[in-house]
C-alpha cells in the first residue's frame, strides 16, 4: 500500500490489519461491521463451553489491544449501527472519528412484484447454524399451524441441523443466485431470522425491500427492525414464541401487507444504494478537504 498511496486522494479499507503497524500518509477510512473485542466479549457469555478456548478474558484483552492500536492509525471509522459507535466511544475512540452509515440494499433487484401470488411461506436465508438460530427455527416448527411452509435458503448447513430440519419438514434450497433469491422473497409471506449473533444482516434489508414483515431477535434486528412497527422481535432461543408470532401474523393478511409496504418505504428512503453512496461521498469530501488544509499549512 505504501508504494501506491500517493496515486490516490483517499484510502478506504475493509479491515484494520493494514494499519496495525503503519499509518498511511493519505486520509484513511475503514468500514467495519463489527468490533473483534466486542464479539469476544459477547460470545464468551452466549456460546457453549466448548468455545471457551477461543472466547475468554485473555482473548478479549489481546483483541482489544490490537484493535485499538490499529484504530489510532485510521482517520475515520464507519460503522453500521449507533450502538456500535457508542460501544467504541465507551472504549476511548473519539465520537468525532466515527460515522454511522448502515448497510445498503439493491432496491431495484429486491422489490415486491404484485403479479406474483404470495404463498404461506416462512422464509429463512443464511447459514444453517446455531449462531443463526437455525436450531430454534427447527424447534419452532412444532408450534406452527398446518399449511405453513418453512423454506430455508442456505449456503451451508450443519449436518445435524440439516437432518433435524428435514425431519421437521423444512424445505432446503442451496446456493441461489441473487436473481433467484429475489423471486423467493417475492413468493414468501414472512421473513424469519432467530439469530444469536448479528451486526446488521443484509438478509433483513433484502426482505424489507421485498415488502416482507420480519420476525427476528433483539440481536438479529440489527437496529433496523422495531417491534410491532415494521416487524416483531422475540427473545433469543424462544421457539414457542417464535412459532406463535408466525401463527398470529400469517393469519392477518392486512397486517402483513401494512408492515410489508412500510418496510419497502423504509428501505427506499434510508437503505437504497443511492442514499448510502451519497453519505460515503460526503465523508470522502470532508476528509480530503481537511487533508488539503493540513498539508497547505
mmCIF file of C-alpha atoms in Angstrom:
data_model
loop_
_atom_site.group_PDB
_atom_site.id
_atom_site.type_symbol
_atom_site.label_atom_id
_atom_site.label_comp_id
_atom_site.label_asym_id
_atom_site.label_seq_id
_atom_site.Cartn_x
_atom_site.Cartn_y
_atom_site.Cartn_z
ATOM 1 C CA UNK A 1 0.000 0.000 0.000
ATOM 2 C CA UNK A 2 2.905 2.367 0.758
ATOM 3 C CA UNK A 3 4.033 2.216 -2.886
ATOM 4 C CA UNK A 4 0.619 3.133 -4.267
ATOM 5 C CA UNK A 5 -0.966 5.505 -1.766
ATOM 6 C CA UNK A 6 0.359 8.664 -3.455
ATOM 7 C CA UNK A 7 -1.737 7.773 -6.512
ATOM 8 C CA UNK A 8 -4.950 8.327 -4.569
ATOM 9 C CA UNK A 9 -6.673 11.089 -2.614
ATOM 10 C CA UNK A 10 -8.165 8.777 -0.007
ATOM 11 C CA UNK A 11 -7.749 5.199 1.200
ATOM 12 C CA UNK A 12 -10.793 3.125 2.158
ATOM 13 C CA UNK A 13 -10.034 -0.169 3.895
ATOM 14 C CA UNK A 14 -12.294 -3.141 4.554
ATOM 15 C CA UNK A 15 -10.354 -4.265 7.653
ATOM 16 C CA UNK A 16 -7.844 -2.818 10.073
ATOM 17 C CA UNK A 17 -4.960 -5.296 9.784
ATOM 18 C CA UNK A 18 -3.058 -2.970 7.421
ATOM 19 C CA UNK A 19 -2.990 -0.120 9.923
ATOM 20 C CA UNK A 20 -1.857 -2.182 12.904
ATOM 21 C CA UNK A 21 1.796 -1.187 12.334
ATOM 22 C CA UNK A 22 1.523 1.552 9.719
ATOM 23 C CA UNK A 23 -0.274 4.899 9.422
ATOM 24 C CA UNK A 24 -0.951 5.876 5.778
ATOM 25 C CA UNK A 25 0.008 9.385 4.683
ATOM 26 C CA UNK A 26 -3.323 9.891 2.910
ATOM 27 C CA UNK A 27 -6.727 10.191 4.681
ATOM 28 C CA UNK A 28 -7.759 6.673 5.644
ATOM 29 C CA UNK A 29 -11.234 5.277 6.307
ATOM 30 C CA UNK A 30 -12.226 1.853 7.481
ATOM 31 C CA UNK A 31 -15.705 0.338 7.287
ATOM 32 C CA UNK A 32 -16.250 -2.253 9.995
ATOM 33 C CA UNK A 33 -19.314 -4.373 10.507
ATOM 34 C CA UNK A 34 -18.249 -5.490 13.946
ATOM 35 C CA UNK A 35 -15.605 -4.993 16.603
ATOM 36 C CA UNK A 36 -13.469 -8.041 17.321
ATOM 37 C CA UNK A 37 -13.144 -7.485 21.059
ATOM 38 C CA UNK A 38 -16.888 -6.835 21.383
ATOM 39 C CA UNK A 39 -17.598 -10.137 19.627
ATOM 40 C CA UNK A 40 -15.257 -11.946 22.005
ATOM 41 C CA UNK A 41 -16.961 -10.321 24.979
ATOM 42 C CA UNK A 42 -20.462 -11.203 23.729
ATOM 43 C CA UNK A 43 -19.713 -14.740 22.612
ATOM 44 C CA UNK A 44 -17.928 -15.592 25.859
ATOM 45 C CA UNK A 45 -21.340 -15.091 27.510
ATOM 46 C CA UNK A 46 -23.622 -16.714 24.923
ATOM 47 C CA UNK A 47 -21.667 -19.569 23.299
ATOM 48 C CA UNK A 48 -21.344 -23.037 24.813
ATOM 49 C CA UNK A 49 -18.380 -24.153 26.931
ATOM 50 C CA UNK A 50 -16.615 -25.817 24.003
ATOM 51 C CA UNK A 51 -15.877 -22.336 22.599
ATOM 52 C CA UNK A 52 -14.205 -21.080 25.809
ATOM 53 C CA UNK A 53 -10.672 -21.713 24.476
ATOM 54 C CA UNK A 54 -11.442 -19.120 21.777
ATOM 55 C CA UNK A 55 -13.777 -16.696 23.584
ATOM 56 C CA UNK A 56 -12.387 -15.845 27.020
ATOM 57 C CA UNK A 57 -10.936 -12.980 29.069
ATOM 58 C CA UNK A 58 -7.407 -13.368 27.699
ATOM 59 C CA UNK A 59 -8.618 -13.308 24.098
ATOM 60 C CA UNK A 60 -10.659 -10.208 24.919
ATOM 61 C CA UNK A 61 -7.646 -8.322 26.315
ATOM 62 C CA UNK A 62 -5.455 -9.219 23.326
ATOM 63 C CA UNK A 63 -8.155 -8.383 20.792
ATOM 64 C CA UNK A 64 -8.879 -5.041 22.420
ATOM 65 C CA UNK A 65 -5.187 -4.021 22.491
ATOM 66 C CA UNK A 66 -4.658 -4.957 18.836
ATOM 67 C CA UNK A 67 -7.809 -3.309 17.551
ATOM 68 C CA UNK A 68 -7.421 -0.051 19.493
ATOM 69 C CA UNK A 69 -3.818 0.281 18.247
ATOM 70 C CA UNK A 70 -4.934 -0.073 14.632
ATOM 71 C CA UNK A 71 -7.790 2.423 15.115
ATOM 72 C CA UNK A 72 -5.245 5.082 16.137
ATOM 73 C CA UNK A 73 -3.750 4.943 12.633
ATOM 74 C CA UNK A 74 -7.108 5.477 10.928
ATOM 75 C CA UNK A 75 -8.631 8.919 10.318
ATOM 76 C CA UNK A 76 -12.261 7.844 10.288
ATOM 77 C CA UNK A 77 -14.313 4.779 11.145
ATOM 78 C CA UNK A 78 -17.675 3.909 9.589
ATOM 79 C CA UNK A 79 -19.963 1.551 11.488
ATOM 80 C CA UNK A 80 -23.474 0.370 10.575
ATOM 81 C CA UNK A 81 -25.162 0.886 13.951
ATOM 82 C CA UNK A 82 -25.422 3.639 16.546
ATOM 83 C CA UNK A 83 -24.925 1.208 19.441
ATOM 84 C CA UNK A 84 -21.628 0.077 17.874
ATOM 85 C CA UNK A 85 -20.466 3.698 17.758
ATOM 86 C CA UNK A 86 -21.435 4.096 21.412
ATOM 87 C CA UNK A 87 -19.503 0.944 22.306
ATOM 88 C CA UNK A 88 -16.373 2.288 20.615
ATOM 89 C CA UNK A 89 -16.788 5.679 22.294
ATOM 90 C CA UNK A 90 -17.098 3.938 25.663
ATOM 91 C CA UNK A 91 -13.736 2.318 24.931
ATOM 92 C CA UNK A 92 -11.907 5.538 24.159
ATOM 93 C CA UNK A 93 -12.483 6.187 20.446
ATOM 94 C CA UNK A 94 -13.498 9.864 19.894
ATOM 95 C CA UNK A 95 -17.070 10.321 18.704
ATOM 96 C CA UNK A 96 -15.933 12.783 16.004
ATOM 97 C CA UNK A 97 -13.871 9.995 14.447
ATOM 98 C CA UNK A 98 -16.876 7.689 13.897
ATOM 99 C CA UNK A 99 -19.786 7.928 11.458
ATOM 100 C CA UNK A 100 -22.819 5.666 11.381
ATOM 101 C CA UNK A 101 -23.761 4.532 7.874
ATOM 102 C CA UNK A 102 -25.988 1.441 7.679
ATOM 103 C CA UNK A 103 -25.659 -1.336 5.160
ATOM 104 C CA UNK A 104 -27.369 -0.780 1.833
ATOM 105 C CA UNK A 105 -29.574 -2.931 -0.365
ATOM 106 C CA UNK A 106 -30.322 -3.104 -4.087
ATOM 107 C CA UNK A 107 -33.920 -1.865 -4.054
ATOM 108 C CA UNK A 108 -34.222 -2.436 -7.794
ATOM 109 C CA UNK A 109 -33.450 -6.137 -7.539
ATOM 110 C CA UNK A 110 -35.145 -6.781 -4.207
ATOM 111 C CA UNK A 111 -38.643 -5.395 -4.628
ATOM 112 C CA UNK A 112 -42.248 -6.597 -4.385
ATOM 113 C CA UNK A 113 -43.892 -7.998 -7.502
ATOM 114 C CA UNK A 114 -47.687 -7.506 -7.467
ATOM 115 C CA UNK A 115 -48.052 -10.115 -10.216
ATOM 116 C CA UNK A 116 -46.633 -12.897 -8.041
ATOM 117 C CA UNK A 117 -49.138 -14.593 -5.730
ATOM 118 C CA UNK A 118 -47.883 -14.878 -2.157
ATOM 119 C CA UNK A 119 -47.701 -18.346 -0.639
ATOM 120 C CA UNK A 120 -47.809 -19.337 3.034
ATOM 121 C CA UNK A 121 -44.019 -19.452 3.085
ATOM 122 C CA UNK A 122 -41.940 -18.525 6.101
ATOM 123 C CA UNK A 123 -38.503 -17.771 4.667
ATOM 124 C CA UNK A 124 -35.093 -18.156 6.287
ATOM 125 C CA UNK A 125 -31.985 -17.022 4.377
ATOM 126 C CA UNK A 126 -28.459 -17.547 5.658
ATOM 127 C CA UNK A 127 -26.212 -20.239 7.083
ATOM 128 C CA UNK A 128 -27.935 -23.132 8.790
ATOM 129 C CA UNK A 129 -26.024 -22.815 12.060
ATOM 130 C CA UNK A 130 -26.699 -22.459 15.767
ATOM 131 C CA UNK A 131 -25.330 -18.901 15.638
ATOM 132 C CA UNK A 132 -28.064 -18.049 13.114
ATOM 133 C CA UNK A 133 -30.660 -19.606 15.423
ATOM 134 C CA UNK A 134 -31.429 -22.386 12.984
ATOM 135 C CA UNK A 135 -31.920 -24.871 15.828
ATOM 136 C CA UNK A 136 -34.534 -22.512 17.288
ATOM 137 C CA UNK A 137 -36.303 -22.382 13.929
ATOM 138 C CA UNK A 138 -36.396 -26.185 13.781
ATOM 139 C CA UNK A 139 -37.901 -26.369 17.258
ATOM 140 C CA UNK A 140 -40.441 -23.674 16.357
ATOM 141 C CA UNK A 141 -41.907 -25.789 13.555
ATOM 142 C CA UNK A 142 -43.824 -27.947 16.041
ATOM 143 C CA UNK A 143 -45.804 -24.866 17.118
ATOM 144 C CA UNK A 144 -46.749 -23.813 13.588
ATOM 145 C CA UNK A 145 -50.256 -24.301 12.303
ATOM 146 C CA UNK A 146 -50.886 -26.632 9.391
ATOM 147 C CA UNK A 147 -50.422 -25.253 5.897
ATOM 148 C CA UNK A 148 -47.364 -23.151 6.727
ATOM 149 C CA UNK A 149 -44.254 -23.940 4.698
ATOM 150 C CA UNK A 150 -40.819 -23.214 6.108
ATOM 151 C CA UNK A 151 -38.250 -22.642 3.368
ATOM 152 C CA UNK A 152 -34.544 -22.254 4.170
ATOM 153 C CA UNK A 153 -32.265 -20.787 1.516
ATOM 154 C CA UNK A 154 -28.781 -21.685 2.699
ATOM 155 C CA UNK A 155 -25.197 -21.617 1.509
ATOM 156 C CA UNK A 156 -24.271 -24.274 4.033
ATOM 157 C CA UNK A 157 -25.904 -26.042 6.961
ATOM 158 C CA UNK A 158 -24.565 -28.021 9.899
ATOM 159 C CA UNK A 159 -25.083 -31.722 9.201
ATOM 160 C CA UNK A 160 -27.063 -32.430 12.361
ATOM 161 C CA UNK A 161 -29.303 -29.412 11.812
ATOM 162 C CA UNK A 162 -29.890 -30.420 8.203
ATOM 163 C CA UNK A 163 -31.316 -33.816 9.163
ATOM 164 C CA UNK A 164 -33.312 -32.381 12.065
ATOM 165 C CA UNK A 165 -34.657 -29.710 9.715
ATOM 166 C CA UNK A 166 -35.647 -32.268 7.088
ATOM 167 C CA UNK A 167 -37.422 -34.293 9.753
ATOM 168 C CA UNK A 168 -39.284 -31.148 10.862
ATOM 169 C CA UNK A 169 -40.470 -30.531 7.300
ATOM 170 C CA UNK A 170 -38.192 -27.638 6.407
ATOM 171 C CA UNK A 171 -37.569 -27.273 2.661
ATOM 172 C CA UNK A 172 -33.911 -26.590 1.862
ATOM 173 C CA UNK A 173 -32.711 -24.658 -1.179
ATOM 174 C CA UNK A 174 -28.962 -24.276 -1.728
ATOM 175 C CA UNK A 175 -26.823 -21.595 -3.364
ATOM 176 C CA UNK A 176 -29.270 -19.416 -5.275
ATOM 177 C CA UNK A 177 -28.208 -16.515 -7.468
ATOM 178 C CA UNK A 178 -29.315 -13.060 -6.335
ATOM 179 C CA UNK A 179 -31.960 -13.029 -9.057
ATOM 180 C CA UNK A 180 -33.342 -16.397 -7.945
ATOM 181 C CA UNK A 181 -33.282 -15.279 -4.318
ATOM 182 C CA UNK A 182 -35.258 -12.142 -5.166
ATOM 183 C CA UNK A 183 -38.028 -14.342 -6.624
ATOM 184 C CA UNK A 184 -38.202 -16.436 -3.446
ATOM 185 C CA UNK A 185 -38.617 -13.286 -1.346
ATOM 186 C CA UNK A 186 -41.464 -12.199 -3.628
ATOM 187 C CA UNK A 187 -43.293 -15.511 -3.196
ATOM 188 C CA UNK A 188 -42.881 -15.572 0.596
ATOM 189 C CA UNK A 189 -45.143 -14.005 3.205
ATOM 190 C CA UNK A 190 -42.841 -13.594 6.237
ATOM 191 C CA UNK A 191 -39.074 -13.466 6.741
ATOM 192 C CA UNK A 192 -37.623 -15.038 9.866
ATOM 193 C CA UNK A 193 -34.142 -14.741 11.427
ATOM 194 C CA UNK A 194 -33.850 -16.069 15.020
ATOM 195 C CA UNK A 195 -30.143 -15.241 15.136
ATOM 196 C CA UNK A 196 -27.913 -15.191 18.223
ATOM 197 C CA UNK A 197 -25.135 -13.029 16.771
ATOM 198 C CA UNK A 198 -25.523 -10.334 14.114
ATOM 199 C CA UNK A 199 -24.368 -6.814 13.322
ATOM 200 C CA UNK A 200 -26.767 -5.663 10.621
ATOM 201 C CA UNK A 201 -27.867 -8.601 8.468
ATOM 202 C CA UNK A 202 -28.211 -7.930 4.753
ATOM 203 C CA UNK A 203 -30.946 -10.560 4.544
ATOM 204 C CA UNK A 204 -33.202 -8.440 6.762
ATOM 205 C CA UNK A 205 -32.729 -5.495 4.397
ATOM 206 C CA UNK A 206 -33.396 -7.708 1.370
ATOM 207 C CA UNK A 207 -36.608 -8.988 2.956
ATOM 208 C CA UNK A 208 -37.740 -5.482 3.876
ATOM 209 C CA UNK A 209 -37.004 -4.184 0.378
ATOM 210 C CA UNK A 210 -39.073 -7.096 -0.967
ATOM 211 C CA UNK A 211 -42.025 -5.957 1.130
ATOM 212 C CA UNK A 212 -41.904 -8.643 3.824
ATOM 213 C CA UNK A 213 -42.522 -8.278 7.559
ATOM 214 C CA UNK A 214 -39.611 -9.593 9.629
ATOM 215 C CA UNK A 215 -39.628 -11.747 12.749
ATOM 216 C CA UNK A 216 -36.268 -11.747 14.463
ATOM 217 C CA UNK A 217 -34.459 -11.429 17.797
ATOM 218 C CA UNK A 218 -33.030 -8.363 19.566
ATOM 219 C CA UNK A 219 -29.668 -9.306 18.055
ATOM 220 C CA UNK A 220 -30.988 -10.203 14.615
ATOM 221 C CA UNK A 221 -32.858 -6.919 14.257
ATOM 222 C CA UNK A 222 -29.583 -5.130 13.561
ATOM 223 C CA UNK A 223 -31.083 -1.831 14.703
ATOM 224 C CA UNK A 224 -33.400 -1.959 11.680
ATOM 225 C CA UNK A 225 -36.496 -3.757 12.978
ATOM 226 C CA UNK A 226 -38.731 -2.122 15.596
ATOM 227 C CA UNK A 227 -41.140 -4.353 17.459
ATOM 228 C CA UNK A 228 -44.723 -4.117 16.185
ATOM 229 C CA UNK A 229 -43.783 -1.278 13.805
ATOM 230 C CA UNK A 230 -42.041 -2.956 10.914
ATOM 231 C CA UNK A 231 -41.712 -6.446 12.344
ATOM 232 C CA UNK A 232 -41.685 -8.474 15.525
ATOM 233 C CA UNK A 233 -38.854 -9.178 17.952
ATOM 234 C CA UNK A 234 -38.898 -12.362 20.024
ATOM 235 C CA UNK A 235 -36.419 -13.354 22.766
ATOM 236 C CA UNK A 236 -33.333 -15.397 21.955
ATOM 237 C CA UNK A 237 -33.805 -19.157 21.866
ATOM 238 C CA UNK A 238 -37.602 -18.943 22.217
ATOM 239 C CA UNK A 239 -39.088 -21.424 19.717
ATOM 240 C CA UNK A 240 -42.599 -21.323 21.177
ATOM 241 C CA UNK A 241 -42.837 -17.519 20.995
ATOM 242 C CA UNK A 242 -41.350 -17.662 17.519
ATOM 243 C CA UNK A 243 -43.965 -20.135 16.325
ATOM 244 C CA UNK A 244 -46.837 -18.283 17.976
ATOM 245 C CA UNK A 245 -45.735 -14.985 16.413
ATOM 246 C CA UNK A 246 -45.663 -16.610 12.982
ATOM 247 C CA UNK A 247 -49.177 -18.026 13.509
ATOM 248 C CA UNK A 248 -50.529 -14.656 14.630
ATOM 249 C CA UNK A 249 -49.022 -12.747 11.740
ATOM 250 C CA UNK A 250 -49.749 -15.172 8.929
ATOM 251 C CA UNK A 251 -53.470 -15.136 9.802
ATOM 252 C CA UNK A 252 -53.625 -11.348 9.439
ATOM 253 C CA UNK A 253 -53.114 -10.541 5.751
ATOM 254 C CA UNK A 254 -53.944 -6.868 6.320
ATOM 255 C CA UNK A 255 -51.144 -6.573 8.888
ATOM 256 C CA UNK A 256 -48.720 -8.458 6.644
ATOM 257 C CA UNK A 257 -49.477 -6.042 3.795
ATOM 258 C CA UNK A 258 -49.286 -2.967 6.045
ATOM 259 C CA UNK A 259 -45.892 -3.881 7.505
ATOM 260 C CA UNK A 260 -44.607 -5.005 4.113
ATOM 261 C CA UNK A 261 -45.443 -1.664 2.500
ATOM 262 C CA UNK A 262 -43.875 0.193 5.415
ATOM 263 C CA UNK A 263 -40.664 -1.839 5.077
ATOM 264 C CA UNK A 264 -40.485 -1.092 1.366
ATOM 265 C CA UNK A 265 -40.835 2.636 2.064
ATOM 266 C CA UNK A 266 -38.170 2.482 4.784
ATOM 267 C CA UNK A 267 -35.610 0.753 2.568
ATOM 268 C CA UNK A 268 -36.209 3.098 -0.373
ATOM 269 C CA UNK A 269 -35.775 6.137 1.864
ATOM 270 C CA UNK A 270 -32.902 5.046 4.138
ATOM 271 C CA UNK A 271 -31.127 1.989 2.748
ATOM 272 C CA UNK A 272 -31.069 2.231 -1.060
ATOM 273 C CA UNK A 273 -27.590 2.245 -2.570
ATOM 274 C CA UNK A 274 -28.109 5.769 -3.947
ATOM 275 C CA UNK A 275 -28.713 7.061 -0.411
ATOM 276 C CA UNK A 276 -25.854 5.105 1.158
ATOM 277 C CA UNK A 277 -23.363 6.009 -1.591
ATOM 278 C CA UNK A 278 -24.043 9.724 -1.190
ATOM 279 C CA UNK A 279 -23.308 9.519 2.527
ATOM 280 C CA UNK A 280 -19.930 7.912 1.800
ATOM 281 C CA UNK A 281 -19.130 10.581 -0.783
ATOM 282 C CA UNK A 282 -19.874 13.312 1.756
ATOM 283 C CA UNK A 283 -17.362 11.792 4.196
ATOM 284 C CA UNK A 284 -14.733 11.416 1.459
ATOM 285 C CA UNK A 285 -15.086 15.096 0.590
ATOM 286 C CA UNK A 286 -14.832 16.139 4.230
ATOM 287 C CA UNK A 287 -11.658 14.138 4.870
ATOM 288 C CA UNK A 288 -9.951 15.183 1.628
ATOM 289 C CA UNK A 289 -10.776 18.812 2.405
ATOM 290 C CA UNK A 290 -9.301 18.534 5.896
ATOM 291 C CA UNK A 291 -6.171 16.870 4.484
ATOM 292 C CA UNK A 292 -5.668 19.617 1.900
ATOM 293 C CA UNK A 293 -5.944 22.269 4.610
ATOM 294 C CA UNK A 294 -3.381 20.493 6.839
ATOM 295 C CA UNK A 295 -0.840 19.997 4.060
ATOM 296 C CA UNK A 296 -1.206 23.604 2.906
ATOM 297 C CA UNK A 297 -0.126 24.946 6.280
#
